[in-house]
Backbone as CSV, one residue per row, in Angstrom:
resi,resn,N_x,N_y,N_z,CA_x,CA_y,CA_z,C_x,C_y,C_z
1,MET,0.844,-1.189,0.000,0.000,0.000,0.000,0.883,1.245,0.000
2,ALA,0.579,2.177,-0.866,1.353,3.407,-0.983,1.169,4.273,0.256
3,LYS,2.253,4.944,0.641,2.190,5.851,1.783,1.461,7.128,1.365
4,LEU,0.527,7.573,2.189,-0.208,8.802,1.911,0.670,10.009,2.180
5,GLN,0.559,10.993,1.335,1.273,12.252,1.534,0.672,12.955,2.745
6,ARG,1.511,13.458,3.631,1.028,14.077,4.863,0.370,15.432,4.622
7,VAL,0.951,16.251,3.775,0.423,17.583,3.508,-0.011,17.640,2.043
8,VAL,-1.288,17.933,1.815,-1.841,17.998,0.467,-2.533,19.349,0.296
9,PRO,-2.070,20.185,-0.635,-2.779,21.436,-0.886,-4.192,21.153,-1.398
10,CYS,-5.147,21.888,-0.854,-6.533,21.782,-1.288,-6.892,23.088,-1.982
11,LEU,-7.274,22.983,-3.241,-7.608,24.150,-4.053,-9.127,24.276,-4.140
12,TRP,-9.646,25.400,-3.685,-11.090,25.627,-3.601,-11.596,26.254,-4.903
13,PHE,-12.515,25.584,-5.530,-13.166,26.080,-6.739,-14.659,26.217,-6.459
14,ASP,-15.357,26.914,-7.324,-16.806,26.965,-7.246,-17.353,25.648,-7.795
15,THR,-17.211,25.447,-9.102,-17.710,24.224,-9.752,-16.679,23.620,-10.709
16,GLU,-15.466,24.177,-10.780,-14.506,23.826,-11.827,-13.439,22.835,-11.406
17,ALA,-13.607,22.119,-10.304,-12.542,21.241,-9.795,-12.086,20.218,-10.828
18,GLU,-13.016,19.538,-11.457,-12.627,18.508,-12.424,-11.993,19.126,-13.668
19,GLU,-12.539,20.217,-14.138,-11.968,20.920,-15.292,-10.543,21.378,-14.994
20,ALA,-10.327,21.934,-13.798,-8.997,22.407,-13.415,-8.013,21.244,-13.298
21,ALA,-8.424,20.166,-12.651,-7.541,19.009,-12.498,-7.165,18.443,-13.867
22,THR,-8.108,18.390,-14.776,-7.836,17.914,-16.130,-6.863,18.850,-16.841
23,PHE,-7.056,20.146,-16.671,-6.168,21.143,-17.265,-4.748,20.982,-16.731
24,TYR,-4.588,20.940,-15.413,-3.252,20.842,-14.817,-2.560,19.537,-15.197
25,THR,-3.279,18.436,-15.175,-2.646,17.157,-15.505,-2.301,17.058,-16.993
26,SER,-2.920,17.879,-17.835,-2.560,17.876,-19.251,-1.264,18.631,-19.513
27,ILE,-0.840,19.457,-18.578,0.342,20.296,-18.756,1.610,19.608,-18.271
28,PHE,1.531,18.944,-17.138,2.714,18.377,-16.501,2.902,16.909,-16.861
29,ASP,4.170,16.521,-17.038,4.494,15.103,-17.169,4.312,14.464,-15.796
30,ASN,4.215,13.155,-15.774,4.070,12.446,-14.509,2.901,13.037,-13.703
31,ALA,1.779,13.189,-14.370,0.590,13.775,-13.740,-0.614,12.898,-14.059
32,ARG,-1.523,12.815,-13.095,-2.725,12.014,-13.342,-3.807,12.380,-12.346
33,ILE,-5.031,12.095,-12.730,-6.155,12.199,-11.801,-6.218,10.884,-11.041
34,VAL,-6.212,10.972,-9.721,-6.191,9.789,-8.872,-7.606,9.296,-8.598
35,ARG,-8.495,10.237,-8.239,-9.883,9.836,-7.968,-10.796,11.061,-7.998
36,VAL,-12.042,10.765,-8.280,-13.094,11.785,-8.275,-14.129,11.346,-7.252
37,THR,-14.478,12.252,-6.334,-15.506,11.994,-5.324,-16.724,12.831,-5.683
38,ARG,-17.892,12.251,-5.520,-19.118,12.948,-5.915,-20.002,13.235,-4.707
39,PHE,-20.786,14.299,-4.814,-21.742,14.634,-3.771,-22.819,13.556,-3.701
40,ALA,-23.294,13.315,-2.501,-24.382,12.357,-2.279,-25.624,13.128,-1.846
41,GLU,-26.699,12.422,-1.641,-27.923,13.046,-1.115,-27.685,13.580,0.287
42,ALA,-26.845,12.862,1.063,-26.544,13.295,2.434,-25.905,14.680,2.405
43,GLY,-26.355,15.550,3.275,-25.811,16.892,3.380,-26.330,17.875,2.359
44,GLN,-27.324,17.487,1.612,-27.882,18.353,0.565,-28.258,19.727,1.115
45,GLU,-28.776,19.777,2.343,-29.174,21.061,2.932,-27.962,21.940,3.234
46,ILE,-26.774,21.349,3.293,-25.556,22.119,3.566,-24.860,22.514,2.273
47,HIS,-24.573,21.539,1.413,-23.792,21.827,0.206,-24.648,22.277,-0.972
48,GLY,-25.899,21.910,-1.043,-26.800,22.354,-2.101,-26.416,21.901,-3.499
49,ARG,-25.567,20.931,-3.617,-25.121,20.449,-4.924,-25.914,19.206,-5.315
50,PRO,-26.173,19.018,-6.578,-26.906,17.826,-7.013,-26.132,16.550,-6.695
51,ALA,-26.843,15.545,-6.221,-26.208,14.248,-5.980,-25.597,13.761,-7.282
52,GLY,-24.380,13.261,-7.195,-23.671,12.765,-8.367,-22.752,13.786,-9.005
53,SER,-22.897,15.076,-8.650,-21.990,16.078,-9.215,-20.639,15.995,-8.489
54,VAL,-19.610,16.483,-9.129,-18.251,16.356,-8.596,-18.086,17.195,-7.336
55,MET,-17.621,16.549,-6.272,-17.301,17.230,-5.026,-15.809,17.548,-4.976
56,ALA,-14.959,16.553,-5.249,-13.520,16.743,-5.133,-12.792,15.851,-6.127
57,VAL,-11.616,16.318,-6.532,-10.758,15.564,-7.430,-9.365,15.557,-6.830
58,VAL,-8.820,14.370,-6.614,-7.435,14.241,-6.173,-6.598,13.975,-7.417
59,PHE,-5.501,14.744,-7.550,-4.630,14.584,-8.710,-3.184,14.806,-8.296
60,THR,-2.266,14.343,-9.141,-0.845,14.535,-8.858,-0.186,15.267,-10.015
61,LEU,0.794,16.096,-9.670,1.653,16.773,-10.634,3.088,16.494,-10.215
62,ASP,3.823,15.791,-11.034,5.210,15.438,-10.715,5.340,14.822,-9.324
63,GLY,4.415,13.972,-8.956,4.473,13.274,-7.677,3.860,14.031,-6.511
64,GLN,3.531,15.307,-6.679,2.906,16.118,-5.631,1.403,15.946,-5.732
65,GLU,0.793,15.543,-4.626,-0.656,15.359,-4.631,-1.370,16.660,-4.291
66,PHE,-2.513,16.870,-4.954,-3.374,18.026,-4.735,-4.813,17.540,-4.644
67,MET,-5.646,18.345,-4.013,-7.080,18.114,-4.061,-7.727,19.372,-4.615
68,ALA,-8.635,19.188,-5.558,-9.451,20.281,-6.077,-10.862,20.059,-5.540
69,LEU,-11.398,21.026,-4.838,-12.682,20.914,-4.157,-13.688,21.885,-4.763
70,ASN,-14.863,21.401,-5.090,-15.955,22.279,-5.512,-16.689,22.740,-4.251
71,GLY,-16.198,23.835,-3.683,-16.731,24.308,-2.415,-17.746,25.428,-2.525
72,GLY,-17.897,26.005,-3.698,-18.829,27.105,-3.862,-18.124,28.402,-4.192
73,PRO,-18.871,29.465,-4.412,-18.308,30.731,-4.885,-17.737,31.636,-3.790
74,GLN,-17.759,31.200,-2.544,-17.377,32.094,-1.442,-15.923,32.549,-1.477
75,PHE,-15.002,31.704,-1.939,-13.576,32.022,-1.857,-12.940,32.017,-3.235
76,LYS,-12.018,32.935,-3.442,-11.281,33.060,-4.693,-9.789,32.979,-4.393
77,PHE,-9.016,32.597,-5.404,-7.561,32.573,-5.261,-7.023,33.997,-5.208
78,THR,-5.907,34.169,-4.491,-5.177,35.439,-4.494,-3.704,35.126,-4.693
79,GLU,-2.927,36.159,-4.937,-1.481,36.001,-5.097,-0.787,35.622,-3.798
80,ALA,-1.523,35.627,-2.688,-0.914,35.254,-1.407,-0.420,33.815,-1.412
81,VAL,-0.958,32.995,-2.304,-0.501,31.619,-2.474,-0.233,31.405,-3.954
82,SER,0.939,30.839,-4.252,1.266,30.523,-5.645,2.071,29.232,-5.672
83,PHE,2.163,28.654,-6.850,2.976,27.465,-7.047,4.140,27.841,-7.945
84,GLN,5.330,27.363,-7.586,6.513,27.619,-8.386,6.784,26.414,-9.282
85,VAL,7.120,26.705,-10.527,7.542,25.679,-11.469,8.988,26.003,-11.818
86,PHE,9.913,25.160,-11.370,11.330,25.366,-11.652,11.686,24.707,-12.976
87,CYS,12.355,25.455,-13.833,12.669,25.002,-15.184,14.173,25.041,-15.415
88,GLU,14.648,24.062,-16.175,16.071,23.969,-16.499,16.445,24.816,-17.707
89,THR,15.522,24.972,-18.659,15.838,25.629,-19.923,14.799,26.699,-20.251
90,GLN,15.150,27.539,-21.214,14.205,28.544,-21.700,13.024,27.878,-22.380
91,GLU,13.275,26.762,-23.053,12.186,26.039,-23.706,11.151,25.574,-22.682
92,GLU,11.616,25.104,-21.534,10.676,24.694,-20.475,9.884,25.892,-19.970
93,ILE,10.563,26.999,-19.733,9.869,28.209,-19.280,8.806,28.598,-20.298
94,ASP,9.187,28.631,-21.566,8.234,28.997,-22.621,7.039,28.052,-22.631
95,TYR,7.290,26.749,-22.487,6.218,25.750,-22.507,5.232,25.975,-21.364
96,TYR,5.734,26.020,-20.118,4.830,26.169,-18.974,4.129,27.523,-18.997
97,TRP,4.842,28.558,-19.403,4.248,29.895,-19.471,3.073,29.912,-20.443
98,SER,3.304,29.377,-21.633,2.232,29.426,-22.636,1.067,28.523,-22.254
99,ARG,1.330,27.384,-21.677,0.251,26.472,-21.310,-0.556,27.020,-20.128
100,LEU,0.124,27.553,-19.121,-0.589,28.032,-17.933,-1.350,29.330,-18.182
101,THR,-0.921,30.125,-19.156,-1.650,31.364,-19.463,-2.699,31.164,-20.552
102,ALA,-2.786,29.966,-21.110,-3.718,29.709,-22.214,-5.173,29.867,-21.779
103,ASP,-6.012,30.192,-22.727,-7.471,30.212,-22.541,-7.940,31.107,-21.404
104,GLY,-7.351,32.299,-21.325,-7.840,33.256,-20.336,-6.918,33.510,-19.165
105,GLY,-5.733,32.890,-19.143,-4.766,33.203,-18.089,-4.227,34.616,-18.270
106,GLN,-3.543,35.108,-17.240,-3.028,36.481,-17.286,-1.553,36.494,-16.943
107,GLU,-0.776,37.179,-17.779,0.640,37.346,-17.518,0.830,38.400,-16.437
108,GLY,1.821,38.180,-15.588,2.189,39.147,-14.568,3.677,39.438,-14.666
109,PRO,4.177,40.326,-13.840,5.594,40.679,-13.896,6.481,39.619,-13.248
110,CYS,7.746,39.649,-13.626,8.803,38.872,-12.961,8.530,37.375,-12.902
111,GLY,7.926,36.827,-13.946,7.695,35.393,-13.994,6.435,34.908,-13.312
112,TRP,5.586,35.825,-12.864,4.315,35.458,-12.225,3.214,35.435,-13.264
113,LEU,2.234,34.571,-13.069,1.067,34.525,-13.938,-0.110,33.989,-13.145
114,LYS,-1.286,34.201,-13.699,-2.505,33.575,-13.184,-3.055,32.705,-14.294
115,ASP,-3.434,31.475,-13.944,-4.058,30.628,-14.946,-5.522,31.026,-15.105
116,ARG,-6.226,30.370,-15.979,-7.612,30.753,-16.288,-8.560,30.571,-15.114
117,PHE,-8.121,29.860,-14.068,-8.943,29.684,-12.872,-8.591,30.705,-11.789
118,GLY,-7.584,31.540,-12.050,-7.179,32.562,-11.096,-6.078,32.126,-10.151
119,LEU,-5.549,30.908,-10.310,-4.471,30.416,-9.454,-3.142,31.001,-9.928
120,SER,-2.331,31.488,-8.981,-1.058,32.123,-9.308,0.071,31.102,-9.380
121,TRP,0.943,31.313,-10.347,2.111,30.465,-10.582,3.320,31.355,-10.797
122,GLN,4.484,30.823,-10.466,5.759,31.449,-10.800,6.533,30.444,-11.651
123,VAL,6.887,30.828,-12.853,7.652,29.962,-13.743,9.058,30.545,-13.799
124,VAL,10.003,29.841,-13.181,11.330,30.409,-12.953,12.452,29.426,-13.287
125,PRO,13.613,29.967,-13.655,14.764,29.096,-13.871,15.206,28.472,-12.541
126,ARG,15.518,27.193,-12.573,15.998,26.515,-11.361,17.252,27.201,-10.818
127,ALA,18.066,27.762,-11.690,19.304,28.420,-11.263,19.046,29.573,-10.299
128,MET,17.866,30.177,-10.355,17.566,31.267,-9.417,17.533,30.740,-7.993
129,GLU,16.918,29.585,-7.796,16.783,29.009,-6.459,18.069,28.329,-6.007
130,GLU,18.831,27.820,-6.952,20.024,27.052,-6.605,21.303,27.873,-6.612
131,GLY,21.246,29.135,-7.009,22.487,29.886,-7.044,22.340,31.374,-7.213
132,TRP,21.621,31.791,-8.253,21.611,33.200,-8.590,21.075,34.095,-7.484
133,LEU,20.109,33.637,-6.716,19.548,34.481,-5.650,20.034,34.097,-4.259
134,VAL,20.863,33.077,-4.172,21.370,32.654,-2.858,22.894,32.702,-2.802
135,ASP,23.498,33.322,-3.782,24.958,33.431,-3.839,25.441,34.277,-2.655
136,PRO,26.550,33.894,-2.025,27.062,34.703,-0.909,27.596,36.074,-1.346
137,ASP,27.820,36.264,-2.630,28.293,37.547,-3.150,27.084,38.451,-3.403
138,PRO,26.865,39.453,-2.569,25.685,40.305,-2.735,25.667,41.070,-4.059
139,ALA,26.821,41.324,-4.645,26.849,42.043,-5.924,26.223,41.189,-7.024
140,ARG,26.485,39.890,-7.010,25.891,39.003,-8.010,24.363,38.980,-7.862
141,VAL,23.905,38.830,-6.625,22.462,38.795,-6.367,21.827,40.118,-6.800
142,GLN,22.475,41.220,-6.481,21.965,42.543,-6.853,21.814,42.676,-8.363
143,ARG,22.821,42.225,-9.112,22.748,42.317,-10.575,21.580,41.495,-11.127
144,VAL,21.392,40.291,-10.579,20.289,39.439,-11.033,18.953,40.109,-10.729
145,LEU,18.821,40.637,-9.524,17.554,41.286,-9.144,17.263,42.508,-10.002
146,GLU,18.296,43.280,-10.329,18.088,44.457,-11.171,17.511,44.057,-12.532
147,VAL,17.993,42.957,-13.101,17.475,42.487,-14.383,16.090,41.873,-14.195
148,LEU,15.937,41.064,-13.167,14.655,40.403,-12.889,13.521,41.416,-12.793
149,TYR,13.748,42.500,-12.072,12.683,43.482,-11.844,12.301,44.266,-13.095
150,THR,13.083,44.161,-14.161,12.710,44.830,-15.413,11.860,43.931,-16.304
151,MET,11.755,42.655,-15.977,11.026,41.720,-16.833,9.534,41.834,-16.569
152,GLU,8.804,42.214,-17.597,7.376,42.494,-17.486,6.513,41.243,-17.434
153,GLY,7.010,40.140,-17.864,6.211,38.913,-17.906,7.086,37.708,-17.712
154,LYS,7.114,36.858,-18.730,7.884,35.622,-18.700,9.361,35.937,-18.491
155,LEU,10.028,35.109,-17.703,11.449,35.301,-17.456,12.267,34.768,-18.628
156,GLU,13.346,35.466,-18.897,14.294,35.075,-19.930,15.602,34.707,-19.235
157,ILE,16.029,33.475,-19.412,17.202,32.963,-18.701,18.487,33.697,-19.078
158,GLU,18.693,33.936,-20.360,19.987,34.470,-20.798,20.330,35.824,-20.166
159,PRO,19.445,36.806,-20.137,19.797,38.070,-19.470,20.065,37.894,-17.969
160,LEU,19.344,36.988,-17.325,19.586,36.734,-15.898,20.949,36.069,-15.694
161,ARG,21.288,35.125,-16.569,22.594,34.457,-16.485,23.714,35.468,-16.696
162,ARG,23.560,36.316,-17.708,24.602,37.328,-17.978,24.766,38.260,-16.783
163,ALA,23.662,38.652,-16.180,23.747,39.528,-15.003,24.495,38.829,-13.865
164,TYR,24.192,37.571,-13.646,24.843,36.821,-12.564,26.362,36.782,-12.760
165,TYR,26.789,36.532,-13.999,28.215,36.422,-14.272,28.869,37.766,-14.606
166,GLY,28.098,38.849,-14.554,28.654,40.177,-14.774,29.072,40.419,-16.217
167,GLU,28.383,39.771,-17.132,28.713,39.918,-18.580,27.979,41.084,-19.196
């Protein structure tokens, strides 16, 4: 029996949980829908959803488990929570950026975006987390940040790399 993940992000949707899970699993490799749970007659006076309609969808992206819940219109996503996608190449950044902003997503500054469901993502080069922003040389970090803050949308690796190496 597989070990259950201890911490699972739960994403609150109005009615789009299954659509969102299908969208996310179509973008990432090693992704799948694990199970779909449906509303029953029990609790109808509380949830008000038709019996048989989707209540929750458990799915995985690169081994990370998530739950998408159809909880109603009360809560919306904000930038206070986002998911980071670390990329090795510019091609990966371009791929995730275009897929996550497709069909109504919104580009934001410095590698941030909102997908069509309003969930915030950061699509960033792995080198930022592994070196460029954690280097003990503050001048290197400063140069990277100066370039980063000028990027209006999708991040471009080459200018950030040049800034890091002082080229």
